[in-house]
XYZ file of C-alpha atoms in Angstrom:
704
model
C -18.659 160.261 36.342
C -19.993 163.767 36.949
C -21.283 165.663 33.926
C -21.214 169.276 33.195
C -24.757 169.909 34.964
C -23.827 168.072 37.975
C -20.511 170.050 38.203
C -22.464 173.390 38.096
C -24.976 172.089 40.477
C -22.104 172.016 43.081
C -21.919 175.913 42.829
C -25.441 177.095 42.699
C -24.485 180.585 43.683
C -22.237 180.756 40.660
C -24.688 179.626 37.971
C -24.487 181.656 34.761
C -28.259 182.638 35.029
C -27.337 184.461 38.330
C -24.786 186.738 36.247
C -26.237 189.670 34.389
C -24.715 192.910 33.056
C -26.749 194.669 35.980
C -25.311 192.602 38.618
C -22.365 194.783 39.425
C -20.104 191.887 38.956
C -17.477 191.605 36.004
C -19.186 190.200 32.751
C -16.297 187.911 32.102
C -17.029 186.093 35.516
C -19.604 183.846 33.943
C -17.163 182.664 31.290
C -14.293 182.232 33.740
C -16.525 180.078 36.073
C -17.859 178.128 33.241
C -14.520 177.233 31.884
C -13.361 176.145 35.419
C -16.511 174.116 35.887
C -15.710 172.366 32.542
C -12.120 171.876 33.358
C -13.420 170.044 36.640
C -15.804 168.128 34.644
C -13.095 167.024 32.189
C -11.019 166.035 34.830
C -13.567 163.906 36.569
C -14.409 162.496 33.147
C -10.682 161.444 32.897
C -10.820 160.083 36.278
C -13.760 157.962 35.573
C -12.318 156.723 32.289
C -8.944 155.836 33.813
C -9.953 152.133 33.822
C -12.389 151.024 31.074
C -13.581 147.676 32.158
C -14.521 144.539 30.317
C -15.037 140.985 31.608
C -12.768 139.740 28.905
C -9.850 141.375 27.234
C -8.295 139.698 24.160
C -4.865 140.644 23.037
C -4.425 140.381 19.291
C -6.977 140.421 16.303
C -5.265 137.591 14.435
C -7.104 134.153 13.726
C -7.121 132.939 17.442
C -8.189 136.322 18.802
C -11.130 136.512 16.302
C -12.105 133.109 17.007
C -12.262 133.913 20.754
C -14.177 136.954 20.128
C -16.793 135.056 17.905
C -17.448 132.600 20.832
C -17.649 135.400 23.444
C -19.978 137.394 21.272
C -22.342 134.221 20.584
C -22.677 133.775 24.342
C -23.420 137.450 24.962
C -20.413 138.098 27.139
C -18.668 141.504 27.755
C -15.378 141.397 25.779
C -13.048 143.707 23.762
C -10.227 142.718 21.342
C -7.040 145.047 21.109
C -5.299 145.004 18.066
C -2.230 147.143 17.236
C -2.766 147.522 13.640
C -5.386 149.320 11.491
C -6.842 145.775 10.458
C -7.101 142.080 11.830
C -4.422 139.690 10.739
C -1.609 142.136 10.522
C 0.882 139.223 10.623
C -0.409 137.816 7.426
C -0.002 141.189 5.689
C 3.673 140.441 5.789
C 4.361 136.936 6.477
C 5.193 134.616 4.988
C 7.565 137.000 2.970
C 7.048 134.972 -0.338
C 3.246 135.186 0.230
C 2.472 131.367 -0.186
C 0.661 129.695 2.566
C 1.417 126.158 3.405
C -2.063 125.505 4.969
C -3.963 123.471 2.346
C -7.365 124.532 0.949
C -8.918 121.341 -0.177
C -12.228 122.676 -1.806
C -13.351 119.205 -2.899
C -13.556 116.037 -0.866
C -16.557 114.296 -2.607
C -18.748 114.772 0.586
C -21.174 117.353 1.626
C -20.668 117.097 5.319
C -19.450 120.495 6.510
C -17.896 119.032 9.654
C -15.879 116.281 7.575
C -14.834 119.094 5.073
C -13.001 120.895 7.862
C -10.712 118.152 8.320
C -9.138 119.321 4.932
C -9.773 122.923 5.219
C -6.894 124.316 7.273
C -7.655 128.002 6.995
C -11.430 128.571 7.926
C -12.337 129.608 11.346
C -15.382 128.197 13.187
C -18.623 130.196 12.657
C -22.502 129.656 11.897
C -22.063 131.686 8.613
C -21.543 129.566 5.568
C -20.015 132.625 3.690
C -16.894 132.414 5.974
C -15.554 129.421 4.611
C -12.184 130.029 3.200
C -12.808 127.928 -0.002
C -14.851 131.020 -1.038
C -11.782 133.279 -0.908
C -9.308 131.393 -2.897
C -9.342 128.430 -5.429
C -5.441 127.611 -4.965
C -4.584 124.490 -2.753
C -1.759 126.625 -1.001
C -3.304 130.068 -1.041
C -1.814 133.475 -1.365
C -1.549 135.161 1.929
C -3.445 138.251 0.818
C -6.554 135.814 0.750
C -6.124 135.162 4.496
C -5.934 138.960 5.051
C -9.056 139.620 3.258
C -10.799 136.631 5.018
C -9.806 137.878 8.393
C -11.149 141.224 7.599
C -14.528 139.822 6.622
C -14.757 137.644 9.443
C -14.505 140.433 11.935
C -16.670 142.758 9.811
C -19.617 140.339 8.884
C -19.702 139.053 12.447
C -19.420 142.540 13.867
C -16.842 141.447 16.333
C -15.799 144.152 18.907
C -12.109 144.994 17.898
C -10.352 148.279 18.927
C -7.731 148.787 16.182
C -4.545 150.956 16.465
C -4.226 150.072 20.090
C -1.018 148.542 21.154
C -1.031 147.283 24.696
C 2.525 148.194 26.025
C 1.989 147.008 29.685
C -0.046 144.484 31.587
C 0.015 144.194 35.222
C -2.348 142.887 38.238
C -4.619 144.631 40.491
C -5.360 142.377 43.567
C -8.962 142.376 44.529
C -10.697 139.576 46.363
C -13.976 140.490 44.830
C -12.552 139.849 41.238
C -13.266 136.455 39.510
C -9.845 135.189 39.914
C -8.773 137.348 42.864
C -7.275 140.147 40.845
C -8.073 142.140 37.824
C -5.828 142.532 34.791
C -4.772 146.083 33.985
C -3.773 147.126 30.480
C -2.073 150.098 29.387
C -1.987 151.191 25.638
C 0.405 153.557 23.756
C -1.638 156.522 24.701
C -1.509 155.763 28.468
C -5.280 154.718 28.404
C -5.950 151.961 31.067
C -8.432 148.979 30.584
C -9.360 146.761 33.455
C -10.626 143.148 32.878
C -11.356 139.821 34.870
C -9.946 137.513 32.347
C -7.118 137.996 29.901
C -7.102 135.944 26.572
C -3.461 136.264 24.935
C -3.770 135.751 21.219
C -0.589 137.841 20.101
C 0.893 134.821 18.568
C 4.731 134.685 18.150
C 6.153 137.513 16.171
C 9.593 138.411 17.735
C 12.221 137.180 15.403
C 14.657 134.696 16.928
C 17.997 136.190 16.784
C 21.513 134.351 17.466
C 24.308 136.570 18.727
C 27.796 135.689 17.774
C 30.898 137.576 16.289
C 29.913 139.002 12.987
C 26.247 138.562 13.389
C 25.778 142.306 12.477
C 26.399 141.121 8.821
C 23.277 138.657 8.758
C 20.215 139.694 7.048
C 16.909 138.852 8.622
C 13.918 136.793 7.277
C 11.693 139.776 8.173
C 13.653 142.357 5.937
C 15.615 140.543 3.332
C 14.750 141.178 -0.394
C 12.099 138.856 -1.927
C 13.300 139.834 -5.500
C 15.275 136.899 -6.810
C 17.166 139.022 -9.150
C 19.024 140.624 -6.237
C 20.730 137.318 -5.664
C 21.659 136.853 -9.222
C 25.126 135.166 -9.435
C 25.493 135.328 -5.615
C 26.579 132.710 -3.135
C 24.336 132.521 -0.040
C 24.431 130.980 3.529
C 20.999 130.511 5.284
C 20.861 130.055 9.036
C 17.957 127.831 9.808
C 16.227 124.779 8.733
C 12.455 125.607 9.060
C 9.885 126.218 6.475
C 10.805 130.023 6.306
C 14.418 128.915 5.592
C 13.397 126.657 2.893
C 10.842 129.059 1.571
C 13.639 131.577 1.185
C 15.799 129.188 -0.543
C 13.143 128.218 -2.917
C 12.734 131.628 -3.978
C 16.429 132.110 -5.122
C 17.282 128.673 -6.059
C 17.500 129.240 -9.773
C 19.602 132.338 -9.701
C 22.146 131.811 -7.173
C 25.706 130.067 -7.466
C 24.999 127.987 -4.794
C 23.014 127.960 -1.254
C 24.172 126.288 1.963
C 21.965 125.962 4.831
C 23.136 125.464 8.304
C 21.359 124.525 11.611
C 21.991 122.702 14.801
C 19.511 120.028 13.873
C 18.900 117.656 11.013
C 16.141 118.258 8.503
C 12.746 117.047 9.809
C 10.332 116.231 6.947
C 6.625 116.652 7.784
C 5.585 113.344 6.085
C 7.945 111.520 8.344
C 7.222 113.251 11.504
C 3.467 113.711 11.006
C 4.023 117.222 12.200
C 2.510 120.024 9.869
C 5.189 122.559 11.261
C 8.199 120.411 9.925
C 9.358 120.902 6.389
C 6.659 120.661 3.956
C 7.155 119.231 0.491
C 6.259 122.496 -1.443
C 9.454 124.228 -0.079
C 11.938 121.240 -0.212
C 13.341 121.844 -3.598
C 16.931 122.357 -2.035
C 16.880 118.733 -0.850
C 16.744 117.648 -4.507
C 19.668 119.791 -5.629
C 21.603 118.927 -2.426
C 21.148 115.040 -2.972
C 21.423 115.299 -6.702
C 24.854 117.127 -6.351
C 23.821 120.223 -7.922
C 26.118 122.382 -5.676
C 23.550 123.389 -2.791
C 24.013 121.774 0.581
C 23.006 121.174 4.169
C 25.143 121.395 7.378
C 24.707 120.716 10.904
C 26.290 122.770 13.680
C 25.659 124.972 16.518
C 25.075 128.452 15.311
C 26.398 130.084 18.683
C 29.845 128.632 17.747
C 29.999 130.337 14.420
C 31.714 133.722 13.597
C 31.559 135.831 10.410
C 34.392 137.890 9.306
C 34.145 140.308 6.337
C 37.154 140.845 3.984
C 37.945 144.207 1.876
C 35.855 142.964 -0.933
C 32.776 142.551 1.151
C 32.808 138.871 1.099
C 31.688 137.016 4.371
C 33.901 134.284 5.644
C 32.836 131.620 7.911
C 34.872 130.908 10.957
C 34.484 129.501 14.502
C 34.279 131.510 17.550
C 37.198 130.149 19.266
C 39.577 131.127 16.536
C 38.563 134.827 17.431
C 39.150 134.640 21.149
C 41.822 136.954 22.515
C 42.305 138.317 18.847
C 41.816 141.794 17.431
C 39.167 141.120 14.743
C 39.372 144.905 13.745
C 42.926 144.416 12.357
C 41.312 142.594 9.298
C 40.906 139.161 8.013
C 44.434 138.561 7.325
C 45.083 138.487 11.259
C 42.345 135.994 11.700
C 42.745 132.252 11.640
C 40.054 130.517 9.389
C 39.202 126.894 9.658
C 40.580 126.149 6.047
C 44.076 127.279 7.389
C 44.164 124.115 9.296
C 41.679 121.995 7.400
C 42.012 122.717 3.722
C 38.716 121.020 2.722
C 36.680 122.802 5.344
C 33.033 122.798 4.283
C 32.299 126.379 4.361
C 35.754 127.540 3.220
C 34.082 129.375 0.112
C 33.119 133.116 1.027
C 29.452 134.137 0.889
C 27.988 137.063 -0.662
C 25.101 137.094 1.875
C 24.089 135.472 4.971
C 20.238 135.294 5.870
C 18.852 134.397 9.174
C 15.703 132.351 9.105
C 15.202 131.132 12.639
C 11.467 131.578 13.130
C 9.668 133.690 15.793
C 9.103 133.680 19.776
C 6.579 135.115 21.955
C 6.832 138.677 23.389
C 7.368 138.537 26.984
C 8.345 142.324 27.401
C 4.937 143.784 27.987
C 3.940 141.543 30.991
C 4.800 142.871 34.522
C 6.729 140.372 36.682
C 3.603 139.928 38.988
C 2.079 137.911 36.114
C 5.035 135.462 36.333
C 4.800 134.850 32.464
C 7.865 132.624 32.028
C 9.280 131.113 28.949
C 9.037 127.260 28.516
C 12.052 124.872 28.783
C 14.293 123.494 26.070
C 12.786 123.722 22.677
C 9.585 125.304 24.158
C 11.355 128.391 25.510
C 9.838 130.266 22.649
C 6.297 129.905 24.074
C 5.119 130.847 27.649
C 4.424 128.234 30.272
C 0.842 127.202 30.382
C -1.207 124.473 31.738
C -3.191 121.662 29.625
C -6.078 123.841 30.175
C -4.147 126.799 28.374
C -4.066 128.824 31.565
C -0.723 130.422 32.571
C 1.122 128.495 35.104
C 1.873 131.602 36.918
C -1.489 133.595 36.820
C -5.106 132.387 37.353
C -7.511 133.873 34.717
C -4.713 134.431 32.058
C -5.133 132.129 29.075
C -2.862 131.792 26.097
C -4.503 131.011 22.675
C -3.242 130.314 19.106
C 0.148 129.760 18.155
C 1.604 130.927 21.380
C -0.258 128.081 23.083
C 1.699 125.426 20.939
C 3.859 124.267 23.845
C 0.961 121.925 24.842
C 1.533 119.888 21.755
C 4.672 121.138 20.181
C 5.905 118.876 17.302
C 2.833 116.578 18.072
C -0.347 117.917 16.897
C -1.746 121.046 15.064
C -2.272 123.589 18.060
C 0.056 126.082 16.643
C -1.921 126.436 13.483
C -5.374 127.591 12.534
C -6.680 124.121 11.780
C -5.677 123.163 15.360
C -6.403 126.138 17.344
C -9.557 127.056 16.243
C -10.789 123.896 18.281
C -8.522 124.710 21.463
C -9.816 128.179 21.486
C -13.448 126.781 21.652
C -12.426 124.457 24.341
C -10.859 127.430 26.295
C -14.181 129.214 25.939
C -16.119 126.380 27.265
C -13.789 126.069 30.259
C -14.398 129.782 31.037
C -18.124 129.417 30.548
C -18.249 126.587 33.288
C -15.871 128.655 35.682
C -17.362 131.970 35.447
C -21.032 131.591 34.210
C -21.986 128.042 35.508
C -22.777 126.673 31.991
C -21.333 123.194 31.885
C -19.518 121.586 28.984
C -22.185 121.013 26.210
C -23.130 117.382 26.160
C -25.866 115.047 24.921
C -27.538 112.259 26.892
C -28.597 109.251 24.842
C -29.506 105.591 25.640
C -26.805 103.080 25.595
C -28.082 101.503 22.478
C -26.839 104.484 20.619
C -23.269 104.252 21.878
C -21.705 102.334 19.048
C -23.415 104.566 16.463
C -22.229 107.854 18.279
C -18.648 106.794 18.353
C -18.656 105.754 14.795
C -20.299 108.960 13.688
C -17.735 110.974 15.494
C -14.585 109.224 14.402
C -15.776 109.477 10.813
C -16.946 113.206 10.836
C -15.205 115.151 13.877
C -12.680 117.658 12.531
C -11.421 118.558 16.116
C -10.486 114.877 17.033
C -8.771 114.478 13.631
C -6.754 117.576 13.741
C -5.784 117.723 17.422
C -5.108 113.878 17.793
C -3.760 113.021 21.104
C -4.783 116.390 22.448
C -8.682 116.726 22.205
C -10.849 113.838 22.939
C -14.711 112.782 23.179
C -15.618 111.739 26.685
C -18.468 109.223 27.151
C -19.795 109.311 30.778
C -21.743 106.263 31.597
C -25.365 106.932 33.365
C -27.925 104.887 35.218
C -26.019 101.544 35.555
C -24.841 102.053 32.036
C -28.156 102.122 30.475
C -27.500 105.706 29.156
C -24.374 107.788 28.439
C -23.467 111.411 28.349
C -21.352 112.512 25.482
C -18.855 115.404 25.547
C -17.136 116.607 22.393
C -13.397 117.600 22.105
C -12.302 118.024 25.702
C -8.499 118.605 26.512
C -7.208 115.113 27.574
C -4.448 116.825 29.734
C -7.162 117.813 32.217
C -9.096 114.691 32.312
C -8.514 114.305 35.770
C -10.167 117.795 36.447
C -13.227 117.010 34.336
C -15.777 117.408 37.149
C -14.463 120.925 38.032
C -13.425 122.130 34.732
C -16.477 120.921 32.733
C -19.124 120.790 35.464
C -20.003 116.951 34.531
C -19.629 113.989 36.864
C -18.347 110.607 36.070
C -19.579 108.278 38.801
C -19.929 105.164 36.869
C -16.969 105.115 34.372
C -16.261 106.517 31.266
C -14.704 106.184 27.647
C -12.230 108.325 26.082
C -12.175 108.530 22.329
C -8.989 109.847 20.678
C -7.126 109.746 17.429
C -3.479 108.346 17.289
C -0.734 107.556 15.107
C 1.071 104.170 15.693
C 3.713 104.547 18.703
C 6.856 104.081 16.542
C 5.624 105.432 13.182
C 6.518 109.044 13.391
C 9.983 110.630 13.573
C 12.692 112.523 11.506
C 14.680 109.215 10.962
C 11.636 106.961 10.156
C 10.978 105.427 6.942
C 7.285 106.018 6.418
C 7.260 104.441 3.031
C 8.380 100.998 3.782
C 6.678 98.054 2.375
C 3.738 96.453 4.531
C 3.419 99.877 6.406
C -0.253 99.334 6.871
C -2.683 96.552 8.581
C -5.884 95.834 7.446
C -7.202 92.983 9.732
C -9.188 93.915 12.767
C -7.090 91.592 14.910
C -3.975 93.626 14.188
C -5.606 96.886 14.827
C -3.342 97.696 17.734
C -0.565 97.664 15.210
C -1.927 100.399 12.987
C 0.419 103.009 12.007
C -1.689 105.727 10.501
C -4.015 108.004 12.185
C -6.880 105.839 13.548
C -9.352 106.111 16.504
C -8.451 104.472 19.927
C -11.003 104.073 22.734
C -9.912 103.875 26.268
C -12.129 102.535 29.085
C -11.806 103.711 32.717
C -13.893 102.245 35.438
C -13.365 105.582 37.287
C -12.099 108.876 36.445
C -8.235 108.924 36.281
C -6.518 110.936 39.135
C -3.982 113.614 38.657
C -1.163 111.607 39.941
C -2.076 108.879 37.323
C -2.004 111.429 34.675
C 1.415 112.669 35.675
C 2.738 108.977 35.782
C 1.115 107.930 32.439
C 3.676 106.083 30.166
C 5.932 108.202 27.849
C 4.222 109.357 24.575
C 0.849 108.203 25.851
C -1.786 110.880 25.900
C -3.749 109.055 28.832
C -2.923 106.701 31.722
C -3.203 102.826 31.449
C -6.807 102.169 31.117
C -8.937 99.224 32.225
C -9.510 98.232 28.530
C -8.311 99.696 25.109
C -9.336 99.199 21.831
C -8.029 100.256 18.398
C -10.191 100.517 15.485
C -7.856 99.404 12.677
C -6.432 102.098 10.304
C -8.333 102.632 6.894
C -6.778 103.768 3.701
C -9.876 106.063 2.965
C -10.056 107.094 6.651
C -13.689 105.792 6.391
C -14.333 103.629 9.571
C -17.651 102.191 8.612
C -16.851 98.775 7.541
C -19.355 96.384 9.353
C -16.848 93.716 9.935
C -13.417 95.402 10.148
C -14.609 98.394 12.116
C -18.058 98.319 13.808
C -18.339 94.794 14.811
C -15.023 94.714 16.893
C -15.886 98.196 18.511
C -19.409 97.027 19.518
C -17.964 93.761 21.007
C -15.565 95.807 22.877
C -18.127 98.124 24.358
C -20.192 95.032 25.153
C -17.213 93.440 27.027
C -16.730 96.487 29.085
C -20.311 97.049 29.918
C -21.309 93.480 30.271
C -24.576 94.103 28.052
C -25.737 93.385 24.545
C -25.757 96.454 22.364
C -27.255 94.760 19.319
C -30.196 95.960 17.417
C -33.349 93.548 16.959
C -36.416 93.337 15.071
C -39.745 93.456 16.980
C -40.251 89.699 16.322
C -36.981 88.994 18.347
C -37.955 91.378 21.013
C -41.195 89.381 21.508
C -39.309 86.298 21.710
C -36.947 87.483 24.388
C -40.012 88.851 26.417
C -41.345 85.323 26.382
C -38.228 83.332 27.115
C -35.851 85.676 29.044
C -35.957 87.368 32.449
C -33.984 90.495 31.150
C -34.532 92.148 27.890
C -31.607 93.460 25.780
C -31.257 97.174 26.179
C -32.502 97.693 22.614
C -35.761 95.737 23.331
C -35.974 97.601 26.827
C -35.725 101.167 25.352
C -37.462 100.546 22.180
C -39.874 97.466 21.822
C -41.043 97.473 25.624
C -41.806 101.249 25.427
C -43.874 100.707 22.150
C -41.122 102.505 20.151
C -39.060 101.441 17.184
C -39.454 101.108 13.382
C -42.982 100.213 12.198
C -43.063 96.890 10.368
C -44.145 96.573 6.744
C -44.126 93.562 4.177
C -41.388 95.326 2.259
C -39.132 95.555 5.370
C -39.965 91.771 6.225
C -38.850 90.780 2.733
C -35.800 92.882 3.102
C -34.803 91.290 6.211
C -35.569 87.704 4.870
C -33.375 88.482 2.010
C -30.533 89.858 4.150
C -30.856 86.527 6.235
C -31.989 88.277 9.322
C -35.343 86.748 9.504
C -36.657 83.175 8.809
C -39.289 83.359 5.914
C -42.249 81.778 7.912
C -44.561 82.465 5.076
C -42.745 79.649 3.069
C -41.647 77.583 5.841
C -42.966 74.107 6.327
C -42.910 73.232 10.222
C -44.209 69.552 9.358
C -44.685 67.790 12.850
C -43.718 70.886 14.561
C -46.596 72.934 13.392
C -47.763 75.489 15.842
C -51.200 74.655 17.562
C -53.703 77.471 17.634
C -56.520 78.543 19.774
C -57.471 77.059 23.058
C -55.020 74.135 22.381
C -51.868 76.434 22.605
C -53.076 77.944 25.936
C -54.009 74.470 27.253
C -50.791 72.678 26.556
C -48.474 75.558 27.188
C -46.191 74.145 24.471
C -43.607 76.500 22.929
C -42.237 74.899 19.710
C -38.393 75.445 20.174
C -37.001 75.355 16.521
C -39.377 77.783 14.904
C -39.024 80.468 17.725
C -35.182 80.073 17.566
C -35.269 80.871 14.084
C -37.184 83.979 14.923
C -34.056 85.480 16.861
C -31.885 87.947 14.956
C -28.556 86.068 15.280
C -26.899 88.574 12.962
C -25.902 91.984 13.664
C -28.147 94.561 12.582
C -26.045 97.639 12.374
């Protein structure tokens, strides 16, 4: 970009210094030419600023956008977040309308482990700063939405994230360029016609466009986004609510005590979150209407297709519900008297009573309007049509380099896991960041390499602490890659199972010798709107029945080789992974504490040993010494510890503890009688190794 001095240097004969009152030229020439030069300079500056470039552009400063910004900033990447409002989290400044969040804020768990506590903190974003835990912003179990607004503002400010506010991106298109990371750049235009160019686009705008159903009379319907939240405005009124999600029940809960009665209609039956185990279904905090319905207190629920409805308004302003086909070929403007109502033919029609108000509470959908057709941003199919189509890697199916984060990415695990909510997408956002780090910067997926003797402990530690596995069950998994003839392993945390077949290209890690996949799952037939999840004997406790576990529990899949993409596509219905070479369920636990030596750890260790054909037990030095004398091959624990002069130094206190636990024979008190060990030269001469005492040296029990 040319500066002022550079512009003037193009016209040396016209420099102001060459003009003087005695030059014979008009005195105004200097000012005129200077203004001309400055105009050209400004024009060139505008040309240079036509495309402000960043490697990463993030749309939206909601929770997922700020989470992505955090990881990009920690990695030292060039990025910018665009936010149309004056502050982050603008959605939470308005919604939910009645200001109570349904994401739990469990401040006490009885444990100090931060990773474990995140399992029950559904509002905090991931960061290194302990000040940015949501429990510091609210003491309520179901917090006020204003607390979320304050939290997001502090998250952006304290971490100094690069967010450009009051910038509404109104158009996104592609600029083909073979030199770009993905073969094209993304060109963004804001409301002031300023253009931005970036190599990767992260869409974190959420779903904020209200779902609207058009039918005759829909102009009389009030939207959830604008309806009054003052209960007194509904005093003595009869209300019909369209929808059956949390926003519909939230609205009903607010006016339940002041209305004549409330009816609620939707095309599907009510789905209770405790039955489906999906946090987006109806939560108990909002289900007061179910009580008044089933206990016959006038309120009620109906099922029907909303597109078949019609609303007719009478002269008194009352709203009558009829069916669309009654209005076909009729002049509705002639008045209600000329319109056939269902009760004219069926005198006990359910909605024959007129309503004072009809409220639409049908949720939101993704805004596709700003994306040029070149990006091929297409809505999903069926009940996922409110989300854009994306791959299991969260990358758009139509455009390479465009990733969808947060609520808008929920099509991957819709009605299954927590990917549409903060406590889920904070982990999927981190997964996307790790995929981008590998693709564009050559940084492989983070991993830890450990000796195989630590395999059991590593898995047990993760299933008891990891929050990402726990919240994104069936979607994110820990991957254990075997190394060096199964004498070591490489541990990858929270990798998307949907792209397991692409592990080597997406994560930059190889799996030449087999792998284990650790996921969390509910029982196959335990979740569903029609399931009785409180039936007698709903839980199992014995390890041999672990495969029948219903509640969330760890499942370990073993593959001798990495599954192929074809195998991933042909996996059994409702299975997160293809059929493995071996599978192990760790039995469900009432306390979600999988540390019981006999019920949890021992069966897992034996499963791993069978898969690897090795001994994963731990031994005292005395046992390793015996194995060195009597076996051709030492167990891995002795090979990697005792034989390398490593391990726990012995002491008299430790020996007494081992004896008391039955792990060692107390030779100090033993009487070997005729089998007394010879000493000195006689032992070397006879080469006699007494059998019974040495066998007692072996640690026959598991030292866990």
